[in-house]
Structures are given as C-alpha cells and as structure tokens.
C-alpha cells in the first residue's frame, strides 16, 4: 500500500501564512536586492530591454554555466558541462533525490536541517538517518556535529549535507568536512552537498569551501536565493560529473524545461566576480548588523531565550525556555498576537526553538523584535493561550 504523502512542513507553513502577517521573518535570505541594484547602468538597462522573450538555453547558457563553475571552484575543459542551471536549489535538490534515491535506500541527512531532502527521500520510500548537531549544554556555545551518532553498518546511498547549515548557520571545519566525506566513502554513497548559503559568512569575508574537490561522487547544489539576495529570480544549479549532469538534465526537461530567460540574463550578471563580490558585501553587512540587533534582543530576554552565534546565514535559531508550548504553537501565538512570522523549530527537527531571519532592513527588524518581546513576556507570564 502506498504510504501517505509527507508534505514539506516548513514551506507549507510559510506559503500559508507569509502573506497574512505585517512582518515576515520566516524567510531564510537577506532583504532582497532590487532590480535597479543589479542593473545600474544605461547599457545594462538597454541589454535587459533587448532580451528576446524566447525559451532560454534549457540547461543554462554556457556563459552562466561557466560563471557558476568558477564560483564553485570547477576548472578544466568540461567545466560548463559540469553545471546544470535549475529553477532554484529547490528543483536542483528534487532532481538529485529523484535520480539518486530508490525505495528502501538509506539516506543520511543533517539535523537540525532544512527538510527538503529528507521529505523527498521519504516520499520515494527511503529510510532516513540523522547526522546530528548536538545542542549546546551551556547557553551560547556552538552546536557540534556528533559523528558518533551516525549508525555503523548501514549502507547509505546518499549522504546529504547543508553547509553553511540552515537553520544553525554553522560552517563545518576542515576536520568535519573530511569526516563527512569518509562517511560517504565507507558506503560508496553520493555526497549531496547543498551549498546555498556559501557567501553569507558573518564572521569572515572568506567564502565557505565547497565539497566539490573533496570526493569524486559529489553533487553540489547552489542558488542565487541566499547569499546573492536574489530569491525572486528562481535560479539555482547542480554541479556533478558531466555524465550525471546529462541524466539530471533529462529530468529537468520533464519538470520545468528551464528557468526564465530574464532570470538567466540577470543571473549571468549576478554571478560575475565583480557583481558577486558587491552582492556578498551588501548582504554580509545586513547579516552582521542584523545579527547584532538580534543578539542584543536575545540577551535582553536571556531569562527566556538563548541562541548560539551562527558563522553564516541571515538566520538566528533561538531556543525558548519556560514556555509550555510546542514550537508550532509558539509561532502561531507570535503570528496571531504580533502579526510577525517566525518558523517553528519542529520543521527543522528541533523542538523549543524558532528560526528568525535578521538580515533585513533595521526598521523592519526592530519593529518585529518589539512585537515579539511583548508576546514572549506574555507567554512567559502564562498569559492564556
Ligand atoms: C538549505 C536550502 N536548500 C534549498 C533551498 C531552496 O532554495 P531556492 O530558493 O534556491 O529554491 C533553501 C531555501 O530556504 C534552503 O534553505
């Protein structure tokens, strides 16, 4: 008998409620870039207006695929054939899972984590295992990857990681990256590395290393939605051996055919080294300033809230203490009372937490934090729910 379809709880929560609130802080990127920030010259505007609204190159233009390859650190004569341009990382992950996971397979995923891979693999009939980050015992200490909890003797078909991680913002260090590769190697598994937050580093100006060159059976996923601040373009990518890219491409033809031609044009501008550097600098500044505000807020409410400092991303993953609600109930209270949307920790596999985006313009964040403060204090006092 077919198992019941598992929906993507986080995305379901966001799509149901994000248009119903005054302030949406349940998204995972920075305040979006305006078209005028990306195309800021007369020649640029003319080139955009001159675009034929035809179907674009289905797998992405060679210029865009080359630029993405450079960003991921792929070189050699086949570099453009190593990249397939998709409709966001969402399509990229969906293609990768559909291609690499069969019913009954064992799949290892990070937890807490963005649950797209686990949901897709579950719906195919795979068994999910967790590569867990351990919650810190003392407030503010980092979450640590617990490699001892990875089941021994299980043969994984896919080991899926997300680095930097959503929702924790943790960047794996070199030893942790090597250990992840070893786990994949032991099973001969594919390493599916979702790297959409590369470029959103908070504590350094170095782009997080890719898993690309660390293992031959690697598939890297990227996107313009996060560190580039361009989620509305719906552009993402898959990087893999050219033969595998061809089989991903066959699925892409069924699913979406291609992303839009205007998106492809604008993506080519965004990924060029000079624009990329400018966008990363813009977004890192939002991340750094937003984090300071969020940190101050959490400190002022330290009797009820705590958070570990993220290395990257515009995300805070905040634990609430002494409030007897599930994370879903908590987020619904915040939504209903304050008209602010934050995302339940349960949708990442960690109860008693909520995820909040801080990389937005200061007025918006301050407004939301003020509203959140009132709700948190009410809930702490046991205000009737
Ligand atoms: C880890 C991760 N992967 C993929 C996605 C989907 O990104 P995109 O907007 O590029 O489809 C998200 C979005 O939140 C994400 O956090």
Short mmCIF file of N, CA, C and O in Angstrom, two decimals, residues 10 111-115 132-133 135-136 140-141 143 165-170 291 294 298 305-310 312-320 327 331 342-358:
data_model
loop_
_atom_site.label_atom_id
_atom_site.label_comp_id
_atom_site.label_asym_id
_atom_site.label_seq_id
_atom_site.Cartn_x
_atom_site.Cartn_y
_atom_site.Cartn_z
N UNK A 10 7.85 23.05 6.52
CA UNK A 10 8.32 24.44 6.61
C UNK A 10 7.74 25.28 5.47
O UNK A 10 7.19 26.37 5.69
N UNK A 111 20.69 17.08 10.87
CA UNK A 111 19.60 17.50 11.74
C UNK A 111 20.17 18.28 12.94
O UNK A 111 21.13 17.83 13.53
N UNK A 112 19.64 19.44 13.31
CA UNK A 112 18.56 20.14 12.66
C UNK A 112 18.93 20.51 11.23
O UNK A 112 20.10 20.79 10.94
N UNK A 113 17.92 20.55 10.36
CA UNK A 113 18.22 20.89 8.97
C UNK A 113 16.98 21.24 8.18
O UNK A 113 15.84 21.06 8.64
N UNK A 114 17.24 21.74 6.99
CA UNK A 114 16.20 22.07 6.02
C UNK A 114 15.70 20.73 5.48
O UNK A 114 16.50 19.95 4.95
N UNK A 115 14.40 20.47 5.63
CA UNK A 115 13.95 19.08 5.47
C UNK A 115 13.49 18.72 4.06
O UNK A 115 12.68 17.81 3.89
N UNK A 132 23.62 14.26 13.32
CA UNK A 132 23.06 15.24 14.24
C UNK A 132 24.07 16.29 14.71
O UNK A 132 25.21 15.97 15.03
N UNK A 133 23.60 17.50 14.78
CA UNK A 133 24.29 18.54 15.54
C UNK A 133 23.76 18.44 16.96
O UNK A 133 22.54 18.41 17.18
N UNK A 135 22.90 19.81 20.57
CA UNK A 135 22.55 21.10 21.15
C UNK A 135 23.53 21.45 22.27
O UNK A 135 23.88 20.59 23.08
N UNK A 136 23.99 22.70 22.34
CA UNK A 136 24.96 23.04 23.40
C UNK A 136 24.33 22.92 24.78
O UNK A 136 23.14 23.20 24.95
N UNK A 140 24.65 29.71 24.50
CA UNK A 140 25.54 30.46 23.62
C UNK A 140 26.67 29.65 23.01
O UNK A 140 27.29 30.08 22.04
N UNK A 141 26.96 28.47 23.56
CA UNK A 141 28.04 27.63 22.98
C UNK A 141 27.56 27.09 21.62
O UNK A 141 26.36 27.02 21.37
N UNK A 143 26.61 24.61 18.44
CA UNK A 143 26.11 23.27 18.18
C UNK A 143 27.27 22.49 17.55
O UNK A 143 27.99 23.03 16.71
N UNK A 165 24.95 25.65 7.32
CA UNK A 165 23.70 24.94 7.63
C UNK A 165 22.53 25.89 7.92
O UNK A 165 22.68 26.90 8.60
N UNK A 166 21.39 25.52 7.39
CA UNK A 166 20.11 26.13 7.75
C UNK A 166 19.42 25.13 8.67
O UNK A 166 19.26 23.98 8.26
N UNK A 167 19.07 25.45 9.89
CA UNK A 167 18.88 26.77 10.49
C UNK A 167 20.01 27.26 11.39
O UNK A 167 19.90 28.35 11.95
N UNK A 168 21.08 26.47 11.60
CA UNK A 168 22.04 26.83 12.66
C UNK A 168 23.06 27.86 12.21
O UNK A 168 23.71 28.50 13.04
N UNK A 169 23.28 27.99 10.90
CA UNK A 169 24.32 28.90 10.42
C UNK A 169 25.72 28.38 10.68
O UNK A 169 26.70 29.11 10.54
N UNK A 170 25.84 27.11 11.09
CA UNK A 170 27.17 26.54 11.35
C UNK A 170 27.90 26.26 10.04
O UNK A 170 27.32 25.75 9.08
N UNK A 291 22.41 40.58 12.91
CA UNK A 291 22.75 39.65 13.99
C UNK A 291 22.99 40.41 15.30
O UNK A 291 22.53 39.99 16.36
N UNK A 294 19.71 41.21 16.80
CA UNK A 294 19.04 40.00 17.33
C UNK A 294 19.74 39.53 18.61
O UNK A 294 19.09 39.16 19.60
N UNK A 298 18.10 38.96 22.26
CA UNK A 298 18.13 37.67 22.97
C UNK A 298 18.76 37.88 24.36
O UNK A 298 18.28 37.35 25.36
N UNK A 305 15.09 33.32 26.52
CA UNK A 305 15.61 32.99 25.20
C UNK A 305 17.11 32.75 25.23
O UNK A 305 17.82 33.38 26.02
N UNK A 306 17.60 31.86 24.38
CA UNK A 306 19.04 31.73 24.18
C UNK A 306 19.34 31.31 22.75
O UNK A 306 18.49 30.74 22.06
N UNK A 307 20.58 31.61 22.32
CA UNK A 307 20.92 31.36 20.91
C UNK A 307 22.43 31.17 20.80
O UNK A 307 23.20 31.83 21.51
N UNK A 308 22.85 30.28 19.90
CA UNK A 308 24.29 30.14 19.60
C UNK A 308 24.61 31.04 18.41
O UNK A 308 23.78 31.17 17.51
N UNK A 309 25.82 31.60 18.42
CA UNK A 309 26.18 32.52 17.34
C UNK A 309 26.39 31.77 16.03
O UNK A 309 27.21 30.85 15.97
N UNK A 310 25.66 32.13 14.97
CA UNK A 310 25.88 31.47 13.67
C UNK A 310 27.15 31.97 13.00
O UNK A 310 27.52 33.13 13.16
N UNK A 312 27.45 31.90 9.69
CA UNK A 312 26.99 32.43 8.39
C UNK A 312 25.46 32.43 8.39
O UNK A 312 24.84 31.99 9.36
N UNK A 313 24.90 32.88 7.30
CA UNK A 313 23.45 32.98 7.05
C UNK A 313 22.85 34.20 7.75
O UNK A 313 23.45 34.76 8.67
N UNK A 314 21.63 34.54 7.33
CA UNK A 314 20.90 35.64 7.97
C UNK A 314 19.94 35.08 9.02
O UNK A 314 18.91 35.68 9.30
N UNK A 315 20.27 33.93 9.59
CA UNK A 315 19.33 33.22 10.45
C UNK A 315 19.77 33.16 11.90
O UNK A 315 20.96 32.98 12.19
N UNK A 316 18.81 33.31 12.80
CA UNK A 316 19.04 33.01 14.21
C UNK A 316 18.16 31.83 14.58
O UNK A 316 16.99 31.79 14.17
N UNK A 317 18.71 30.87 15.31
CA UNK A 317 17.91 29.72 15.74
C UNK A 317 17.82 29.85 17.25
O UNK A 317 18.80 29.60 17.97
N UNK A 318 16.66 30.30 17.73
CA UNK A 318 16.52 30.75 19.11
C UNK A 318 15.73 29.72 19.92
O UNK A 318 14.68 29.25 19.48
N UNK A 319 16.29 29.40 21.10
CA UNK A 319 15.60 28.45 21.99
C UNK A 319 14.75 29.23 22.98
O UNK A 319 15.20 30.27 23.49
N UNK A 320 13.52 28.79 23.23
CA UNK A 320 12.73 29.42 24.29
C UNK A 320 12.60 28.47 25.47
O UNK A 320 12.42 27.26 25.29
N UNK A 327 6.90 24.27 19.49
CA UNK A 327 7.42 25.37 18.66
C UNK A 327 6.37 25.83 17.65
O UNK A 327 6.30 27.01 17.32
N UNK A 331 4.95 29.67 17.50
CA UNK A 331 4.98 30.51 16.29
C UNK A 331 3.59 30.98 15.89
O UNK A 331 3.42 32.10 15.40
N UNK A 342 7.63 33.82 12.34
CA UNK A 342 8.91 33.15 12.54
C UNK A 342 8.64 31.65 12.38
O UNK A 342 7.49 31.22 12.47
N UNK A 343 9.67 30.87 12.10
CA UNK A 343 9.43 29.48 11.70
C UNK A 343 9.66 28.51 12.87
O UNK A 343 10.64 28.64 13.61
N UNK A 344 8.77 27.52 13.03
CA UNK A 344 8.90 26.57 14.15
C UNK A 344 10.13 25.67 14.04
O UNK A 344 10.40 25.10 12.97
N UNK A 345 10.83 25.52 15.16
CA UNK A 345 11.99 24.61 15.20
C UNK A 345 11.64 23.19 14.79
O UNK A 345 12.46 22.49 14.20
N UNK A 346 10.39 22.78 15.08
CA UNK A 346 9.99 21.40 14.75
C UNK A 346 10.15 21.14 13.26
O UNK A 346 10.42 20.00 12.86
N UNK A 347 10.01 22.17 12.44
CA UNK A 347 10.12 21.97 10.99
C UNK A 347 11.57 21.79 10.54
O UNK A 347 11.85 21.61 9.35
N UNK A 348 12.49 21.85 11.51
CA UNK A 348 13.91 21.57 11.23
C UNK A 348 14.39 20.39 12.06
O UNK A 348 15.57 20.06 12.06
N UNK A 349 13.47 19.83 12.86
CA UNK A 349 13.84 18.69 13.70
C UNK A 349 14.33 19.09 15.08
O UNK A 349 15.05 18.31 15.72
N UNK A 350 13.98 20.29 15.58
CA UNK A 350 14.41 20.69 16.93
C UNK A 350 13.30 21.47 17.62
O UNK A 350 13.06 22.64 17.30
N UNK A 351 12.63 20.82 18.57
CA UNK A 351 11.56 21.48 19.32
C UNK A 351 12.11 22.62 20.19
O UNK A 351 13.32 22.73 20.38
N UNK A 352 11.20 23.42 20.74
CA UNK A 352 11.52 24.53 21.66
C UNK A 352 12.42 25.58 21.03
O UNK A 352 13.16 26.27 21.75
N UNK A 353 12.41 25.68 19.73
CA UNK A 353 13.18 26.71 19.03
C UNK A 353 12.30 27.40 18.00
O UNK A 353 11.29 26.84 17.58
N UNK A 354 12.70 28.59 17.61
CA UNK A 354 12.13 29.19 16.40
C UNK A 354 13.27 29.77 15.58
O UNK A 354 14.33 30.12 16.12
N UNK A 355 13.05 29.81 14.27
CA UNK A 355 14.05 30.40 13.37
C UNK A 355 13.58 31.76 12.94
O UNK A 355 12.42 31.93 12.55
N UNK A 356 14.49 32.73 13.04
CA UNK A 356 14.14 34.11 12.69
C UNK A 356 15.20 34.67 11.74
O UNK A 356 16.39 34.45 11.94
N UNK A 357 14.73 35.36 10.71
CA UNK A 357 15.66 36.00 9.77
C UNK A 357 15.99 37.40 10.27
O UNK A 357 15.07 38.19 10.49
N UNK A 358 17.26 37.69 10.43
CA UNK A 358 17.63 39.01 10.93
C UNK A 358 18.25 39.89 9.85
O UNK A 358 18.46 41.09 10.07
#
